[in-house]
Amino acid sequence: MSQSFLFKPLSVGGLELRNRIVIAPMCQYSADEEGCMTDWHMIHLGHLALSGAALLTIEASAVEAEGRITYGDVGLYSDANEAAMARVLDSVRRWSDIPVAIQLAHAGRKASTEKPWLGGAQIPTDSIHGWQTVSASTLPFAQGQAPPQALDAKSMSDIRAAFAASAKRAARLGLDAIQIHCAHGYLLHQFLSPLANRRDDAYGGSLENRMRFPLEVFDAVRNAFPAAKPVTVRVSGTDWAPGGWTIEETVALSQALQARGCSAIHVSSGGLTPAQQIPLGPSYQVPLARAVKQAVQVPVIAVGLITEFEQAEAVISTGDADCIALARAILYDPRWPWHAAAHFGESVQAPDQYLRSQPRQFKQLFSPKPG
Ligand SMILES: Cc1cc2nc3c(=O)[nH]c(=O)nc-3n(C[C@H](O)[C@H](O)[C@H](O)COP(=O)(O)O)c2cc1C
């Protein structure tokens, strides 16, 4: 019998989670230049699949080549991308039954940049590895950057179709859930935020207009993915900048998404403007998740500097969120959920090959595999 909140099972849009620990999407910038996963993804996702977390989310995967942040991003826009991902997933699934979600994304004006460990600067359109970016309006992310092209009706329709096509590929790959990337200043967030969206058509101005394109993309993905599987959305709860996207607007967006069949809201923040002032600290985004949680009935996921077991437990037990997501902490310690289970006297599934590693003092830690 589970005693801790962190290890209580939860159903998200029909997907059964064993506990409340989910692995956040993390770009690896290690795909080939056509957006295909490589052996690195097998290693990276392979070891996270053995972590004991309830859900593994594949990194931001671009729905078209120009939607990649860097030339090393994963894509899910071509048959080759799909085949490369199938190869990785086949291996992961051979050794782990962890449910796997994918984050579908378009970077908009934050595309065409160098890999972070090579400086992350914007790459000019006419350079190798660079391309023309697009956005809601022609405002660049940072001063001095090449301006994006404002999307016209035809290009917006193409991007909606690209999201749907990637969702169909995700369905063919047997992925368990889709998370649409509406956060961190990427394309859909660029439509939401008045700091990036200066349109004067039906997609700019009022909150209703700014939400229109992201909601259309949600509908397109929802329609393209099996109804029995969840489609969730990752939002930025605030831009942390004057005149930007707010938590009140995030709540309204979350309610609109819920009404359209969104299965969970994952609440992050920031990323839209270099002018952001983020009050960084443990659990700094949890109040944003709490505000959304109080306004919707679907599960809410909190993320951001959640690193300690009791801290994670408190996020769930207080009702601030239904799940916690881990990014850096689980890269640093891929057995974080094992250690959390040991801490709370709970159990996790371990691969047969590792059963002998169970520490003497935690005799119940490794649970038998379900029949
Ligand atoms: C290496 C790395 C890659 C990331 N890539 C993505 C991504 O693909 N999509 C996304 O929404 N967030 C991405 N993030 C943000 C994380 O998902 C997470 O929201 C953030 O790191 C805060 O959580 P943490 O404090 O547990 O790391 C990335 C973070 C890291 C460290």
Tab-separated table of C-alpha atoms and ligand atoms in Angstrom:
chain	number	residue	atom	x	y	z
A	1	MET	CA	0.000	0.000	0.000
A	2	SER	CA	1.354	3.364	-1.032
A	3	GLN	CA	1.805	5.824	1.845
A	4	SER	CA	3.457	8.760	0.148
A	5	PHE	CA	1.636	11.049	-2.259
A	6	LEU	CA	4.568	10.927	-4.701
A	7	PHE	CA	4.038	7.218	-5.266
A	8	LYS	CA	0.267	7.183	-5.640
A	9	PRO	CA	-0.822	6.093	-9.122
A	10	LEU	CA	-2.663	8.567	-11.339
A	11	SER	CA	-4.632	8.330	-14.550
A	12	VAL	CA	-3.900	11.086	-17.086
A	13	GLY	CA	-6.384	11.019	-19.932
A	14	GLY	CA	-6.593	7.233	-19.659
A	15	LEU	CA	-2.826	6.727	-19.345
A	16	GLU	CA	-2.007	5.008	-16.068
A	17	LEU	CA	0.986	6.507	-14.279
A	18	ARG	CA	2.654	4.395	-11.597
A	19	ASN	CA	3.701	7.395	-9.557
A	20	ARG	CA	3.780	11.196	-9.803
A	21	ILE	CA	7.320	11.618	-11.129
A	22	VAL	CA	7.558	12.507	-14.807
A	23	ILE	CA	10.649	13.199	-16.855
A	24	ALA	CA	10.497	16.613	-18.518
A	25	PRO	CA	11.428	16.988	-22.185
A	26	MET	CA	15.110	17.771	-22.669
A	27	CYS	CA	16.647	18.745	-26.014
A	28	GLN	CA	19.907	16.921	-26.624
A	29	TYR	CA	20.978	18.765	-29.805
A	30	SER	CA	22.403	15.433	-30.923
A	31	ALA	CA	20.266	14.473	-33.890
A	32	ASP	CA	21.809	14.342	-37.345
A	33	GLU	CA	21.377	17.350	-39.582
A	34	GLU	CA	18.132	15.971	-41.013
A	35	GLY	CA	16.544	15.794	-37.545
A	36	CYS	CA	17.019	12.031	-37.079
A	37	MET	CA	17.700	10.546	-33.646
A	38	THR	CA	21.123	8.957	-33.221
A	39	ASP	CA	22.767	6.438	-30.889
A	40	TRP	CA	22.996	9.213	-28.315
A	41	HIS	CA	19.205	9.143	-27.977
A	42	MET	CA	19.325	5.396	-27.402
A	43	ILE	CA	21.795	5.915	-24.548
A	44	HIS	CA	20.044	8.982	-23.125
A	45	LEU	CA	16.455	7.736	-23.325
A	46	GLY	CA	17.572	4.199	-22.536
A	47	HIS	CA	18.987	5.067	-19.159
A	48	LEU	CA	16.120	7.421	-18.281
A	49	ALA	CA	13.703	4.603	-19.173
A	50	LEU	CA	15.199	2.575	-16.310
A	51	SER	CA	14.783	5.407	-13.805
A	52	GLY	CA	11.535	4.293	-12.166
A	53	ALA	CA	9.754	7.496	-13.235
A	54	ALA	CA	6.143	7.209	-14.357
A	55	LEU	CA	6.547	8.845	-17.769
A	56	LEU	CA	9.422	9.652	-20.091
A	57	THR	CA	8.947	12.653	-22.384
A	58	ILE	CA	10.981	12.807	-25.582
A	59	GLU	CA	12.622	16.179	-26.134
A	60	ALA	CA	11.088	19.019	-28.171
A	61	SER	CA	10.687	17.415	-31.587
A	62	ALA	CA	10.182	19.808	-34.446
A	63	VAL	CA	7.160	19.485	-36.711
A	64	GLU	CA	9.093	20.989	-39.621
A	65	ALA	CA	12.789	21.537	-40.311
A	66	GLU	CA	12.568	25.328	-39.812
A	67	GLY	CA	10.948	24.705	-36.429
A	68	ARG	CA	14.159	23.261	-34.962
A	69	ILE	CA	16.026	25.368	-32.413
A	70	THR	CA	19.339	24.102	-33.801
A	71	TYR	CA	20.489	21.925	-36.676
A	72	GLY	CA	20.969	19.178	-34.043
A	73	ASP	CA	17.334	19.086	-32.888
A	74	VAL	CA	15.177	16.024	-33.252
A	75	GLY	CA	12.424	16.310	-35.842
A	76	LEU	CA	9.322	14.272	-36.535
A	77	TYR	CA	8.558	15.666	-39.987
A	78	SER	CA	9.964	13.033	-42.353
A	79	ASP	CA	9.872	9.293	-42.930
A	80	ALA	CA	13.572	9.177	-42.040
A	81	ASN	CA	12.868	10.945	-38.704
A	82	GLU	CA	10.110	8.454	-37.973
A	83	ALA	CA	12.300	5.457	-38.814
A	84	ALA	CA	15.160	6.741	-36.638
A	85	MET	CA	12.806	7.288	-33.711
A	86	ALA	CA	11.250	3.843	-34.237
A	87	ARG	CA	14.713	2.285	-33.934
A	88	VAL	CA	15.363	4.055	-30.623
A	89	LEU	CA	11.901	3.272	-29.273
A	90	ASP	CA	12.141	-0.400	-30.243
A	91	SER	CA	15.307	-0.700	-28.175
A	92	VAL	CA	13.906	1.208	-25.222
A	93	ARG	CA	10.706	-0.808	-25.237
A	94	ARG	CA	12.570	-4.098	-25.396
A	95	TRP	CA	13.968	-3.378	-21.929
A	96	SER	CA	11.480	-1.029	-20.259
A	97	ASP	CA	7.712	-0.663	-20.121
A	98	ILE	CA	7.821	3.023	-19.115
A	99	PRO	CA	5.147	5.020	-20.979
A	100	VAL	CA	6.746	7.393	-23.477
A	101	ALA	CA	5.379	10.800	-24.492
A	102	ILE	CA	6.750	13.192	-27.076
A	103	GLN	CA	6.867	16.969	-27.025
A	104	LEU	CA	5.895	18.421	-30.427
A	105	ALA	CA	7.340	21.844	-31.041
A	106	HIS	CA	8.082	24.701	-33.397
A	107	ALA	CA	10.735	27.190	-32.306
A	108	GLY	CA	9.469	30.119	-34.415
A	109	ARG	CA	11.756	33.124	-33.992
A	110	LYS	CA	14.016	31.180	-31.595
A	111	ALA	CA	15.011	28.741	-34.364
A	112	SER	CA	18.246	28.711	-36.362
A	113	THR	CA	20.661	28.936	-33.447
A	114	GLU	CA	23.947	27.265	-32.543
A	115	LYS	CA	23.992	24.386	-30.047
A	116	PRO	CA	24.075	25.693	-26.449
A	117	TRP	CA	27.548	24.317	-25.720
A	118	LEU	CA	28.817	26.162	-28.832
A	119	GLY	CA	27.408	29.459	-27.569
A	120	GLY	CA	23.774	29.265	-28.695
A	121	ALA	CA	23.930	32.391	-30.895
A	122	GLN	CA	21.514	32.940	-33.767
A	123	ILE	CA	22.891	31.606	-37.046
A	124	PRO	CA	22.398	33.985	-39.986
A	125	THR	CA	19.967	32.888	-42.696
A	126	ASP	CA	22.632	32.615	-45.387
A	127	SER	CA	25.130	30.588	-43.301
A	128	ILE	CA	25.444	26.864	-43.220
A	129	HIS	CA	23.099	25.583	-40.464
A	130	GLY	CA	21.031	28.790	-40.624
A	131	TRP	CA	17.593	29.553	-42.052
A	132	GLN	CA	14.909	32.243	-42.132
A	133	THR	CA	12.810	32.131	-38.969
A	134	VAL	CA	9.070	32.800	-38.642
A	135	SER	CA	6.860	34.152	-35.879
A	136	ALA	CA	3.560	35.842	-35.098
A	137	SER	CA	5.131	39.199	-35.969
A	138	THR	CA	8.466	40.488	-37.236
A	139	LEU	CA	9.932	41.236	-33.795
A	140	PRO	CA	13.182	39.331	-33.158
A	141	PHE	CA	13.746	37.553	-29.830
A	142	ALA	CA	16.745	39.739	-28.955
A	143	GLN	CA	17.989	43.071	-30.213
A	144	GLY	CA	20.328	42.761	-33.158
A	145	GLN	CA	18.958	39.415	-34.310
A	146	ALA	CA	17.615	38.920	-37.839
A	147	PRO	CA	13.858	39.549	-37.748
A	148	PRO	CA	11.488	36.625	-38.278
A	149	GLN	CA	8.914	36.661	-41.060
A	150	ALA	CA	5.344	37.140	-39.826
A	151	LEU	CA	3.303	34.067	-40.710
A	152	ASP	CA	0.523	34.563	-43.244
A	153	ALA	CA	-2.693	32.510	-43.390
A	154	LYS	CA	-1.212	29.922	-45.761
A	155	SER	CA	1.932	29.371	-43.632
A	156	MET	CA	-0.160	29.101	-40.475
A	157	SER	CA	-2.313	26.495	-42.134
A	158	ASP	CA	0.861	24.606	-43.187
A	159	ILE	CA	2.150	24.655	-39.605
A	160	ARG	CA	-1.177	23.388	-38.238
A	161	ALA	CA	-0.989	20.595	-40.797
A	162	ALA	CA	2.636	19.897	-39.831
A	163	PHE	CA	1.649	19.495	-36.167
A	164	ALA	CA	-1.134	17.097	-37.225
A	165	ALA	CA	1.211	15.130	-39.493
A	166	SER	CA	3.750	14.749	-36.663
A	167	ALA	CA	0.944	13.650	-34.332
A	168	LYS	CA	0.038	10.929	-36.858
A	169	ARG	CA	3.669	9.829	-36.927
A	170	ALA	CA	3.666	9.769	-33.111
A	171	ALA	CA	0.560	7.574	-33.216
A	172	ARG	CA	2.221	5.190	-35.697
A	173	LEU	CA	5.231	4.994	-33.377
A	174	GLY	CA	2.897	3.870	-30.603
A	175	LEU	CA	3.814	6.804	-28.390
A	176	ASP	CA	1.626	6.990	-25.299
A	177	ALA	CA	0.993	10.744	-25.169
A	178	ILE	CA	1.742	14.018	-26.883
A	179	GLN	CA	2.746	17.212	-25.154
A	180	ILE	CA	2.359	20.350	-27.290
A	181	HIS	CA	5.071	22.920	-26.582
A	182	CYS	CA	3.297	26.193	-25.883
A	183	ALA	CA	5.993	27.476	-23.509
A	184	HIS	CA	9.502	28.949	-23.290
A	185	GLY	CA	9.038	31.595	-25.966
A	186	TYR	CA	8.694	29.200	-28.894
A	187	LEU	CA	6.240	29.694	-31.747
A	188	LEU	CA	2.932	29.039	-29.989
A	189	HIS	CA	3.995	31.135	-27.001
A	190	GLN	CA	4.997	33.885	-29.481
A	191	PHE	CA	1.349	34.010	-30.546
A	192	LEU	CA	0.172	34.151	-26.922
A	193	SER	CA	2.415	36.921	-25.632
A	194	PRO	CA	1.686	40.561	-26.436
A	195	LEU	CA	5.454	41.108	-26.324
A	196	ALA	CA	5.908	38.990	-29.456
A	197	ASN	CA	2.491	39.192	-31.103
A	198	ARG	CA	1.700	42.572	-32.689
A	199	ARG	CA	-0.730	41.241	-35.274
A	200	ASP	CA	-3.817	43.224	-36.176
A	201	ASP	CA	-5.773	40.308	-37.644
A	202	ALA	CA	-7.897	37.640	-35.901
A	203	TYR	CA	-4.704	36.203	-34.326
A	204	GLY	CA	-3.527	39.303	-32.469
A	205	GLY	CA	-4.753	41.865	-29.963
A	206	SER	CA	-7.291	40.429	-27.525
A	207	LEU	CA	-6.529	37.367	-25.425
A	208	GLU	CA	-9.093	35.439	-27.436
A	209	ASN	CA	-7.276	36.335	-30.659
A	210	ARG	CA	-3.799	35.554	-29.292
A	211	MET	CA	-4.996	32.139	-28.083
A	212	ARG	CA	-6.594	31.309	-31.439
A	213	PHE	CA	-3.598	29.783	-33.230
A	214	PRO	CA	-2.352	27.692	-30.284
A	215	LEU	CA	-5.909	26.388	-29.779
A	216	GLU	CA	-6.220	25.571	-33.482
A	217	VAL	CA	-2.956	23.668	-33.287
A	218	PHE	CA	-4.251	21.826	-30.225
A	219	ASP	CA	-7.406	20.819	-32.123
A	220	ALA	CA	-5.363	19.657	-35.115
A	221	VAL	CA	-3.142	17.482	-32.911
A	222	ARG	CA	-6.051	16.183	-30.836
A	223	ASN	CA	-7.877	15.131	-34.024
A	224	ALA	CA	-4.790	13.423	-35.455
A	225	PHE	CA	-3.913	11.352	-32.360
A	226	PRO	CA	-5.951	8.369	-31.100
A	227	ALA	CA	-8.824	9.594	-28.922
A	228	ALA	CA	-7.935	7.085	-26.190
A	229	LYS	CA	-4.467	8.615	-25.733
A	230	PRO	CA	-3.758	11.915	-23.958
A	231	VAL	CA	-2.730	15.155	-25.607
A	232	THR	CA	-1.310	17.572	-23.044
A	233	VAL	CA	0.115	21.089	-23.239
A	234	ARG	CA	3.164	22.737	-21.706
A	235	VAL	CA	2.612	26.411	-20.953
A	236	SER	CA	4.687	29.257	-19.625
A	237	GLY	CA	2.711	30.570	-16.642
A	238	THR	CA	4.163	34.058	-17.078
A	239	ASP	CA	6.737	35.940	-19.152
A	240	TRP	CA	8.195	37.478	-15.968
A	241	ALA	CA	8.285	40.776	-17.878
A	242	PRO	CA	6.130	43.929	-17.880
A	243	GLY	CA	3.499	43.892	-20.619
A	244	GLY	CA	3.953	40.162	-21.145
A	245	TRP	CA	1.878	36.996	-20.830
A	246	THR	CA	0.397	36.605	-17.340
A	247	ILE	CA	-0.769	33.888	-14.972
A	248	GLU	CA	-4.369	35.117	-15.334
A	249	GLU	CA	-4.085	34.569	-19.097
A	250	THR	CA	-2.472	31.174	-18.488
A	251	VAL	CA	-5.475	30.181	-16.381
A	252	ALA	CA	-7.845	31.262	-19.178
A	253	LEU	CA	-5.794	29.328	-21.750
A	254	SER	CA	-5.752	26.237	-19.517
A	255	GLN	CA	-9.536	26.355	-19.154
A	256	ALA	CA	-9.957	26.740	-22.924
A	257	LEU	CA	-7.617	23.789	-23.486
A	258	GLN	CA	-9.476	21.680	-20.941
A	259	ALA	CA	-12.769	22.453	-22.704
A	260	ARG	CA	-11.229	21.172	-25.959
A	261	GLY	CA	-10.085	17.873	-24.475
A	262	CYS	CA	-6.604	18.622	-23.199
A	263	SER	CA	-5.646	15.869	-20.721
A	264	ALA	CA	-3.124	17.732	-18.540
A	265	ILE	CA	-1.448	21.128	-18.201
A	266	HIS	CA	2.287	21.258	-17.539
A	267	VAL	CA	3.211	24.619	-16.028
A	268	SER	CA	6.633	26.086	-16.690
A	269	SER	CA	7.474	29.764	-17.262
A	270	GLY	CA	9.553	32.338	-19.098
A	271	GLY	CA	11.636	32.091	-22.239
A	272	LEU	CA	9.840	34.748	-24.273
A	273	THR	CA	12.106	37.723	-23.753
A	274	PRO	CA	15.674	38.437	-22.619
A	275	ALA	CA	14.089	41.151	-20.408
A	276	GLN	CA	12.584	38.502	-18.088
A	277	GLN	CA	13.317	38.798	-14.365
A	278	ILE	CA	12.892	35.316	-12.912
A	279	PRO	CA	12.793	34.922	-9.117
A	280	LEU	CA	14.830	31.715	-9.265
A	281	GLY	CA	14.692	29.453	-6.242
A	282	PRO	CA	13.441	26.023	-5.185
A	283	SER	CA	9.900	25.347	-6.496
A	284	TYR	CA	9.786	28.853	-8.020
A	285	GLN	CA	7.193	27.846	-10.618
A	286	VAL	CA	4.953	25.905	-8.224
A	287	PRO	CA	2.740	28.952	-7.410
A	288	LEU	CA	1.969	29.151	-11.143
A	289	ALA	CA	0.985	25.479	-11.194
A	290	ARG	CA	-1.159	26.056	-8.094
A	291	ALA	CA	-3.064	28.874	-9.806
A	292	VAL	CA	-3.823	26.629	-12.784
A	293	LYS	CA	-4.673	23.674	-10.528
A	294	GLN	CA	-7.268	25.767	-8.704
A	295	ALA	CA	-8.988	26.563	-12.020
A	296	VAL	CA	-9.056	23.241	-13.889
A	297	GLN	CA	-10.059	19.643	-13.196
A	298	VAL	CA	-7.445	17.920	-15.380
A	299	PRO	CA	-4.090	16.952	-13.825
A	300	VAL	CA	-1.496	19.703	-13.459
A	301	ILE	CA	2.247	19.109	-13.559
A	302	ALA	CA	4.677	21.370	-11.695
A	303	VAL	CA	8.301	21.754	-12.752
A	304	GLY	CA	11.365	23.834	-12.029
A	305	LEU	CA	14.052	23.417	-9.380
A	306	ILE	CA	12.268	20.556	-7.701
A	307	THR	CA	15.230	18.521	-6.546
A	308	GLU	CA	14.519	17.056	-3.088
A	309	PHE	CA	12.266	14.138	-2.184
A	310	GLU	CA	10.356	15.911	0.616
A	311	GLN	CA	10.028	19.012	-1.558
A	312	ALA	CA	8.475	16.940	-4.339
A	313	GLU	CA	6.203	15.177	-1.854
A	314	ALA	CA	5.016	18.540	-0.510
A	315	VAL	CA	4.086	19.807	-3.993
A	316	ILE	CA	1.722	16.847	-4.366
A	317	SER	CA	0.495	16.510	-0.776
A	318	THR	CA	-0.486	20.177	-0.516
A	319	GLY	CA	-2.527	19.864	-3.699
A	320	ASP	CA	-0.458	22.437	-5.596
A	321	ALA	CA	-0.061	19.986	-8.471
A	322	ASP	CA	-0.790	16.365	-9.349
A	323	CYS	CA	2.686	15.447	-10.632
A	324	ILE	CA	6.177	16.867	-10.543
A	325	ALA	CA	8.474	16.895	-13.536
A	326	LEU	CA	12.236	16.627	-13.272
A	327	ALA	CA	14.817	17.778	-15.809
A	328	ARG	CA	18.277	18.613	-14.465
A	329	ALA	CA	17.913	16.588	-11.272
A	330	ILE	CA	17.218	13.383	-13.184
A	331	LEU	CA	20.040	13.999	-15.652
A	332	TYR	CA	22.336	14.370	-12.663
A	333	ASP	CA	20.901	11.349	-10.900
A	334	PRO	CA	18.966	9.067	-13.254
A	335	ARG	CA	17.957	6.870	-10.315
A	336	TRP	CA	16.277	9.784	-8.487
A	337	PRO	CA	12.933	7.918	-8.367
A	338	TRP	CA	14.654	4.833	-6.866
A	339	HIS	CA	16.191	6.970	-4.134
A	340	ALA	CA	12.854	8.730	-3.551
A	341	ALA	CA	11.116	5.359	-3.237
A	342	ALA	CA	13.759	4.174	-0.769
A	343	HIS	CA	13.355	7.399	1.209
A	344	PHE	CA	9.578	6.969	1.524
A	345	GLY	CA	9.596	3.176	2.016
A	346	GLU	CA	7.936	2.708	-1.365
A	347	SER	CA	8.868	0.443	-4.219
A	348	VAL	CA	9.890	0.828	-7.865
A	349	GLN	CA	10.355	-1.590	-10.710
A	350	ALA	CA	13.975	-2.347	-11.448
A	351	PRO	CA	15.267	-4.285	-14.423
A	352	ASP	CA	16.053	-7.940	-13.686
A	353	GLN	CA	19.686	-7.279	-14.522
A	354	TYR	CA	19.940	-4.761	-11.653
A	355	LEU	CA	17.938	-6.588	-8.960
A	356	ARG	CA	21.103	-7.478	-7.054
A	357	SER	CA	21.791	-3.788	-6.465
A	358	GLN	CA	18.939	-3.465	-3.941
A	359	PRO	CA	20.506	-2.140	-0.737
A	360	ARG	CA	20.152	-4.454	2.238
A	361	GLN	CA	18.197	-1.927	4.328
A	362	PHE	CA	15.497	-1.437	1.641
A	363	LYS	CA	14.159	-4.971	1.382
A	364	GLN	CA	10.887	-3.986	-0.293
A	365	LEU	CA	12.363	-1.459	-2.729
A	366	PHE	CA	12.219	-3.470	-5.919
A	367	SER	CA	8.661	-4.521	-6.629
A	368	PRO	CA	7.916	-7.595	-8.693
A	369	LYS	CA	6.950	-6.937	-12.285
A	370	PRO	CA	3.204	-7.089	-12.924
A	371	GLY	CA	2.143	-10.596	-14.004
B	1	LIG	C1	19.300	19.957	-21.129
B	1	LIG	C2	17.933	20.563	-21.090
B	1	LIG	C3	17.127	20.525	-22.220
B	1	LIG	C4	15.826	21.051	-22.185
B	1	LIG	N1	15.002	20.902	-23.284
B	1	LIG	C5	13.691	21.207	-23.180
B	1	LIG	C6	12.771	20.838	-24.190
B	1	LIG	O1	13.110	20.144	-25.153
B	1	LIG	N2	11.488	21.229	-24.042
B	1	LIG	C7	11.049	21.934	-22.950
B	1	LIG	O2	9.880	22.262	-22.860
B	1	LIG	N3	11.903	22.244	-21.951
B	1	LIG	C8	13.192	21.882	-22.034
B	1	LIG	N4	14.035	22.125	-20.973
B	1	LIG	C9	13.477	22.677	-19.730
B	1	LIG	C10	13.137	21.538	-18.766
B	1	LIG	O3	12.168	20.654	-19.312
B	1	LIG	C11	12.639	22.080	-17.404
B	1	LIG	O4	11.420	22.745	-17.591
B	1	LIG	C12	13.626	23.021	-16.754
B	1	LIG	O5	14.954	22.530	-16.850
B	1	LIG	C13	13.297	23.251	-15.275
B	1	LIG	O6	13.233	22.023	-14.583
B	1	LIG	P1	14.478	21.493	-13.675
B	1	LIG	O7	14.737	22.551	-12.644
B	1	LIG	O8	13.982	20.187	-13.101
B	1	LIG	O9	15.664	21.314	-14.587
B	1	LIG	C14	15.343	21.651	-21.013
B	1	LIG	C15	16.184	21.725	-19.883
B	1	LIG	C16	17.442	21.176	-19.905
B	1	LIG	C17	18.276	21.210	-18.657
